[in-house]
PDB file of C-alpha atoms in Angstrom:
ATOM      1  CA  UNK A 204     123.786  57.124 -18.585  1.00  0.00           C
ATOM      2  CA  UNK A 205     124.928  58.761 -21.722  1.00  0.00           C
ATOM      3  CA  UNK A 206     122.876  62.484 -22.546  1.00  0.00           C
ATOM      4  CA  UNK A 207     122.143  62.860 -26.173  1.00  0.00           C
ATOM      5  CA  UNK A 208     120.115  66.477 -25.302  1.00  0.00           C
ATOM      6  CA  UNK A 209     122.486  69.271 -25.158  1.00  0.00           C
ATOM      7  CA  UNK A 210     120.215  72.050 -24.383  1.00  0.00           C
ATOM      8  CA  UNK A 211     120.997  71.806 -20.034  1.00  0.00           C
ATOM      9  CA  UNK A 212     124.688  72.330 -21.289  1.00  0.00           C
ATOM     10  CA  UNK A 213     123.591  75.658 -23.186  1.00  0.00           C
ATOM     11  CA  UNK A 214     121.838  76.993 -20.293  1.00  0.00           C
ATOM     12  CA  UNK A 215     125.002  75.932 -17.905  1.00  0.00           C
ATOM     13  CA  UNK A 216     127.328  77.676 -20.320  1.00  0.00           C
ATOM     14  CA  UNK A 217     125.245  80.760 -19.998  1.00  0.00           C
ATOM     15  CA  UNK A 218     125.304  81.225 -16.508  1.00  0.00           C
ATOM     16  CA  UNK A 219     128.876  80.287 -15.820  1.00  0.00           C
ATOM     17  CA  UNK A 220     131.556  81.007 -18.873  1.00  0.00           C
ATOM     18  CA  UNK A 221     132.040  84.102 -17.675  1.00  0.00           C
ATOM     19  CA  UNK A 222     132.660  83.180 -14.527  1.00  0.00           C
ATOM     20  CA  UNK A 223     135.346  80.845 -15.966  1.00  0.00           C
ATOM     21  CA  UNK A 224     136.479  83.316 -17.826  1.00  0.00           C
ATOM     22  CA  UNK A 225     137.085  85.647 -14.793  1.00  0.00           C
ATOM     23  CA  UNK A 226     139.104  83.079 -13.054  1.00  0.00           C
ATOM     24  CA  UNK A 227     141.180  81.813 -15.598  1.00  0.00           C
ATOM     25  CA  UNK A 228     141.981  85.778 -16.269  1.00  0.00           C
ATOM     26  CA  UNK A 229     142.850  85.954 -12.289  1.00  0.00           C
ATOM     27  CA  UNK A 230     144.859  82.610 -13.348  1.00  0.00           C
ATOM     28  CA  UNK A 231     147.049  83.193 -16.646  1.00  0.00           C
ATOM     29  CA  UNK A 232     149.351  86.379 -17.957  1.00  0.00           C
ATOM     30  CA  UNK A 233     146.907  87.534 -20.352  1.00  0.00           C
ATOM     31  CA  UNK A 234     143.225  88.117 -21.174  1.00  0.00           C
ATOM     32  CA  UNK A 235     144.060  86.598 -24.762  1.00  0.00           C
ATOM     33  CA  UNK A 236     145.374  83.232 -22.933  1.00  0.00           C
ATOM     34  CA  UNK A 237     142.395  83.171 -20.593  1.00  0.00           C
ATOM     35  CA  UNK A 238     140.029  83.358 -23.624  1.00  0.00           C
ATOM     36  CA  UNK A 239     141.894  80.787 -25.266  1.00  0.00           C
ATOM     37  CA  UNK A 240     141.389  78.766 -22.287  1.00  0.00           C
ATOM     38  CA  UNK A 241     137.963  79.376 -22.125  1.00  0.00           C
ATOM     39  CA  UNK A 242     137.237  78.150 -25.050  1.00  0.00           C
ATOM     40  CA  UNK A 243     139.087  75.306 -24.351  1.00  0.00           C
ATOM     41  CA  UNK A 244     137.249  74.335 -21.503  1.00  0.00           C
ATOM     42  CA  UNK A 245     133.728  74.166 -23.079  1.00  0.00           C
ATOM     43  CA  UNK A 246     135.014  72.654 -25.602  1.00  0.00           C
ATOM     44  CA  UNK A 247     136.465  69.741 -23.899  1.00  0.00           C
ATOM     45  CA  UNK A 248     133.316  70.269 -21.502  1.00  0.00           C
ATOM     46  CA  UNK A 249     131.248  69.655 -24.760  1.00  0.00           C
ATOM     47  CA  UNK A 250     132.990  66.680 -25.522  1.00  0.00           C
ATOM     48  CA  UNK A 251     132.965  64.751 -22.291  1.00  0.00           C
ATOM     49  CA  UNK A 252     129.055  66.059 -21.783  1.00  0.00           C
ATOM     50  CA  UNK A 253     127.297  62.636 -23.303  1.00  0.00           C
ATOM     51  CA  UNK A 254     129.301  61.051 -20.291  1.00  0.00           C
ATOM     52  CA  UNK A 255     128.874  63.558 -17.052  1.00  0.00           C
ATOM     53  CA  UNK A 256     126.822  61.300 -14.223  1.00  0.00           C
ATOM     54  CA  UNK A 257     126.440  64.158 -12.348  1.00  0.00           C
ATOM     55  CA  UNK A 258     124.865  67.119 -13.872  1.00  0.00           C
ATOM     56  CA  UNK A 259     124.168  68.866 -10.577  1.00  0.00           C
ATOM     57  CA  UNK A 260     128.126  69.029  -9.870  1.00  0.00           C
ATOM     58  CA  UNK A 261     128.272  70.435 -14.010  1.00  0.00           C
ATOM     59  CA  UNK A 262     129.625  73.937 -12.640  1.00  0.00           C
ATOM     60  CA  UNK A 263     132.413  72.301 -10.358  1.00  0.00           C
ATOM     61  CA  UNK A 264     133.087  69.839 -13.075  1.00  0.00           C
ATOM     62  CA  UNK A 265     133.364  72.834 -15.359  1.00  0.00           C
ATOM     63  CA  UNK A 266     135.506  74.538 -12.702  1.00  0.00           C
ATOM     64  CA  UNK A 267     137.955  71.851 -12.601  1.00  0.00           C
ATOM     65  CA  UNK A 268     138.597  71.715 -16.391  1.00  0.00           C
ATOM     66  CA  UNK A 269     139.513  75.218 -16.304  1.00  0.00           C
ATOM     67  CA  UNK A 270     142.033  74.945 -13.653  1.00  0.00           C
ATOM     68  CA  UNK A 271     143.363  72.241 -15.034  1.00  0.00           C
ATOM     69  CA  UNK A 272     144.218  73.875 -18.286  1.00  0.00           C
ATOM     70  CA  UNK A 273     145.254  76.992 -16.738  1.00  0.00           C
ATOM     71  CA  UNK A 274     148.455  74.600 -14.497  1.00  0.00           C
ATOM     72  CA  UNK A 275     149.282  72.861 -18.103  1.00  0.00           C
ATOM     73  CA  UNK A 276     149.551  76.642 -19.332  1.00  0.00           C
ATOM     74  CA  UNK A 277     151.705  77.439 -16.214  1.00  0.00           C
ATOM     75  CA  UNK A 278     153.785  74.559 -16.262  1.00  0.00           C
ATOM     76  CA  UNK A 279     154.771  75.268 -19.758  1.00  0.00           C
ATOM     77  CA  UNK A 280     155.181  79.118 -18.963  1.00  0.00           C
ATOM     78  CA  UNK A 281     155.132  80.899 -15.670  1.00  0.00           C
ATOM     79  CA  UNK A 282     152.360  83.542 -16.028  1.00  0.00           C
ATOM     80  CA  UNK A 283     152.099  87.121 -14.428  1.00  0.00           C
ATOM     81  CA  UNK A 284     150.763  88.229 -11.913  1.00  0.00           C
ATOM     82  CA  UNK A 285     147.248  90.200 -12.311  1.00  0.00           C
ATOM     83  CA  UNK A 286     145.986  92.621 -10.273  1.00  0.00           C
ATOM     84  CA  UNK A 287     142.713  91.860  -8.539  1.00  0.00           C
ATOM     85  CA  UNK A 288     139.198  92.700 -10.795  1.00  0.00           C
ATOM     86  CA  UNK A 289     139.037  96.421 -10.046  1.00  0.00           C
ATOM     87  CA  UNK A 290     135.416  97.764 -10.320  1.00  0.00           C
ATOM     88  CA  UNK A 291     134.565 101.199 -12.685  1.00  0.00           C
ATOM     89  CA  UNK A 292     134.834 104.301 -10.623  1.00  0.00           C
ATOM     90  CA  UNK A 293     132.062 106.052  -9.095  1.00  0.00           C
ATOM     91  CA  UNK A 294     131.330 109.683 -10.072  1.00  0.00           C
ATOM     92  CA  UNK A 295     130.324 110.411  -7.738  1.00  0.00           C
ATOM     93  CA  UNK A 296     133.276 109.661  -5.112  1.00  0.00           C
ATOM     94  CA  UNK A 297     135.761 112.547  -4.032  1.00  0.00           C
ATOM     95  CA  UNK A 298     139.298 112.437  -5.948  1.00  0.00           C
ATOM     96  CA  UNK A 299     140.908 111.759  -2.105  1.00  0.00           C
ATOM     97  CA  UNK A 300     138.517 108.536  -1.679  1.00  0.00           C
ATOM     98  CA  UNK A 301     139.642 107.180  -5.237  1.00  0.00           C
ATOM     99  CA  UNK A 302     143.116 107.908  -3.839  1.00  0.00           C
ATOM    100  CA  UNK A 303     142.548 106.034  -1.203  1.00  0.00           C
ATOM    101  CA  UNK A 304     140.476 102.786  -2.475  1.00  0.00           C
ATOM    102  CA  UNK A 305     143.028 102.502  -5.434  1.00  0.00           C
ATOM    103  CA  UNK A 306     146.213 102.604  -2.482  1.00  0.00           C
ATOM    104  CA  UNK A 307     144.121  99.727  -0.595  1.00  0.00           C
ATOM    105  CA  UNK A 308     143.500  97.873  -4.300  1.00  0.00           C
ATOM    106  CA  UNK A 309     147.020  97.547  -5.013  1.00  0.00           C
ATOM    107  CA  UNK A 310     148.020  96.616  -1.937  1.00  0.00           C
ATOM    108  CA  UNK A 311     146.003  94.089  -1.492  1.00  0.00           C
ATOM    109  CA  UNK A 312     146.847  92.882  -4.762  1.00  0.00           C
ATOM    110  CA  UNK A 313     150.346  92.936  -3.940  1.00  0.00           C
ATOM    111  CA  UNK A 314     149.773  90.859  -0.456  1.00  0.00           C
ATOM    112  CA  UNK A 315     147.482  88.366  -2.955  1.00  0.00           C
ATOM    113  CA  UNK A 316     150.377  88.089  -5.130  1.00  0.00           C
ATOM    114  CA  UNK A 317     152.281  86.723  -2.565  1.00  0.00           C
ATOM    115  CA  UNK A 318     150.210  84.448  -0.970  1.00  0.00           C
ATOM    116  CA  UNK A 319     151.033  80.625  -2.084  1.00  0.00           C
ATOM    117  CA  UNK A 320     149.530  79.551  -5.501  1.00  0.00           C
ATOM    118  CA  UNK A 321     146.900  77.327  -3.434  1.00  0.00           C
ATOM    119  CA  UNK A 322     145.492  80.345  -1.683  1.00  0.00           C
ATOM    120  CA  UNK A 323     145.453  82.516  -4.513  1.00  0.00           C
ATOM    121  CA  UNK A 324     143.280  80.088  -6.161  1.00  0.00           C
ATOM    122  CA  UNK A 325     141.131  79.810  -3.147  1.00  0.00           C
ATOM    123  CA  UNK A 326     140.207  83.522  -3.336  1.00  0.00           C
ATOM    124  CA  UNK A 327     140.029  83.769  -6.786  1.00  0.00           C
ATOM    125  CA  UNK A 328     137.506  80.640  -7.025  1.00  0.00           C
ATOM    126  CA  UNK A 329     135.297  82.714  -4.521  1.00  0.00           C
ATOM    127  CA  UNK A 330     135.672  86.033  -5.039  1.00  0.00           C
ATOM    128  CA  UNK A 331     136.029  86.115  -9.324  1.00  0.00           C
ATOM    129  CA  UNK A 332     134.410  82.914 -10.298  1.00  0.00           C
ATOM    130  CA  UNK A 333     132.084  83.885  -7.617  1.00  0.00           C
ATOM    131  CA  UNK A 334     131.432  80.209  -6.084  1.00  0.00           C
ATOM    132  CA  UNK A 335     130.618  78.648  -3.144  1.00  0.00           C
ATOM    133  CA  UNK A 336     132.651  76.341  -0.638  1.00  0.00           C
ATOM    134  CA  UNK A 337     130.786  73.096  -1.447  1.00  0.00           C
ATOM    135  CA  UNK A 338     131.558  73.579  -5.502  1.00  0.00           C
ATOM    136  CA  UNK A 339     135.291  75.149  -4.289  1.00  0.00           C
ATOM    137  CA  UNK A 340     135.335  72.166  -2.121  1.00  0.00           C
ATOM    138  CA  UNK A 341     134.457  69.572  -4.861  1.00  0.00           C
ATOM    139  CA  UNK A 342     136.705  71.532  -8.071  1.00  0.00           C
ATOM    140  CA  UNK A 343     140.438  71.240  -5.243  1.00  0.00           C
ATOM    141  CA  UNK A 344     138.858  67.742  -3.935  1.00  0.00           C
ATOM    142  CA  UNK A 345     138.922  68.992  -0.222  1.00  0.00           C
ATOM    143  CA  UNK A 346     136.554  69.123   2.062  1.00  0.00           C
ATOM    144  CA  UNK A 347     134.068  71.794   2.536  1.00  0.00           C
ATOM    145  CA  UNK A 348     135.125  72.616   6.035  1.00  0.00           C
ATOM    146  CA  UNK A 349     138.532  72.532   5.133  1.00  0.00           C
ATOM    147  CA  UNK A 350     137.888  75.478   2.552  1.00  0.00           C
ATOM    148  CA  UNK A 351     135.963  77.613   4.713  1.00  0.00           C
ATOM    149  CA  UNK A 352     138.899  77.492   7.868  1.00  0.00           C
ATOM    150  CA  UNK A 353     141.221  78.216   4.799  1.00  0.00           C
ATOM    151  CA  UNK A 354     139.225  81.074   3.674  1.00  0.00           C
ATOM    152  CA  UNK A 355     138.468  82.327   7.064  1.00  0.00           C
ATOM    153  CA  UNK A 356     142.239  82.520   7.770  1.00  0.00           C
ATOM    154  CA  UNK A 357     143.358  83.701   4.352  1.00  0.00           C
ATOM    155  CA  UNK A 358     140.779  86.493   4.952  1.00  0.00           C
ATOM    156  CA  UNK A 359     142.403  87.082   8.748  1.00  0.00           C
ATOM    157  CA  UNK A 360     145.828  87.157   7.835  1.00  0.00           C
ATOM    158  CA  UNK A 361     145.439  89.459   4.940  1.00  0.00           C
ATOM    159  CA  UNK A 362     143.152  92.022   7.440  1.00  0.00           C
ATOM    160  CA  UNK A 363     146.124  91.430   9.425  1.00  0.00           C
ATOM    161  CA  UNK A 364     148.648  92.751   7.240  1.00  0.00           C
ATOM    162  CA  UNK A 365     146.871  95.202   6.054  1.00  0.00           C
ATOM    163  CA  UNK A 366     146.090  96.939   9.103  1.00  0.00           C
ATOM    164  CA  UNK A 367     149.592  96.779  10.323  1.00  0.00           C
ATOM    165  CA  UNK A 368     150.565  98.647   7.130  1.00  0.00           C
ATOM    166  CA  UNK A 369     147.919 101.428   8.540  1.00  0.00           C
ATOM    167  CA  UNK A 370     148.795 101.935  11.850  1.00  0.00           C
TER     168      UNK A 370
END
């Protein structure tokens, strides 16, 4: 069934481009390149919108065009590695706290860093792109059960290694 009204793919756009945008930051070496990319992906979203069958899977669908973009980019240049979205300081926090949460922040970046490019991608999908297992599930084409144990033991072994580091 081909959609000649555009206006669903105007209200889609506003709730998740900037949650593309997030994760195609987490994904390529600069914030330039992930705008760039962003605009890629609606575009090409634009395009291929007469001919989506599935409107309820449009944020997956959207999901999936950005990550696909972002592995052409990093086939044809490796990107760097970003630090995870760090949040704007609290005033009210004591200068030993900051000390503290920025410590934990990079390290936890670092150990992120190092994780394979699969599970990086997991954890970005879900924690900057802020989505859930079912649209994770559709956007890697795994099943939804196989993303959560994934998550669950991403989540373990980093807790692991991080309190190992404290002890």
């Amino acid at each position: 069934m081909i959609k000649t009204d555009r206006k669903p793919f105007v209200e889609w756009y506003d709730e998740c481009a900037e949650r593309v945008f997030k994760f195609l930051c987490a994904k390529v070496s600069s914030t330039a390149d992930a705008q760039d990319l962003t605009s890629q992906t609606f575009l090409k979203a634009w395009q291929a919108y007469p001919n989506l069958r599935h409107p309820e899977r449009f944020i997956p669908w959207v999901f999936t065009i950005a990550r696909n973009l972002a592995n052409d980019q990093y086939r044809r240049k490796k990107p760097l590695a970003l630090p995870l979205d760090e949040s704007a300081p609290d005033p009210r926090a004591n200068p030993v706290d900051d000390v503290m949460k920025n410590q934990f922040r990079t390290r936890l970046a670092e150990l992120v860093a190092e994780l394979r490019e699969d599970e990086r991608e997991l954890l970005y999908l879900r924690y900057q792109a802020d989505l859930n297992f079912r649209e994770i599930a559709q956007i890697v084409r795994r099943s939804e059960s196989a993303i959560k144990k994934q998550h669950l033991r991403l989540l373990a072994r980093l807790q692991s290694q991080m309190e190992l580091e404290n002890e």
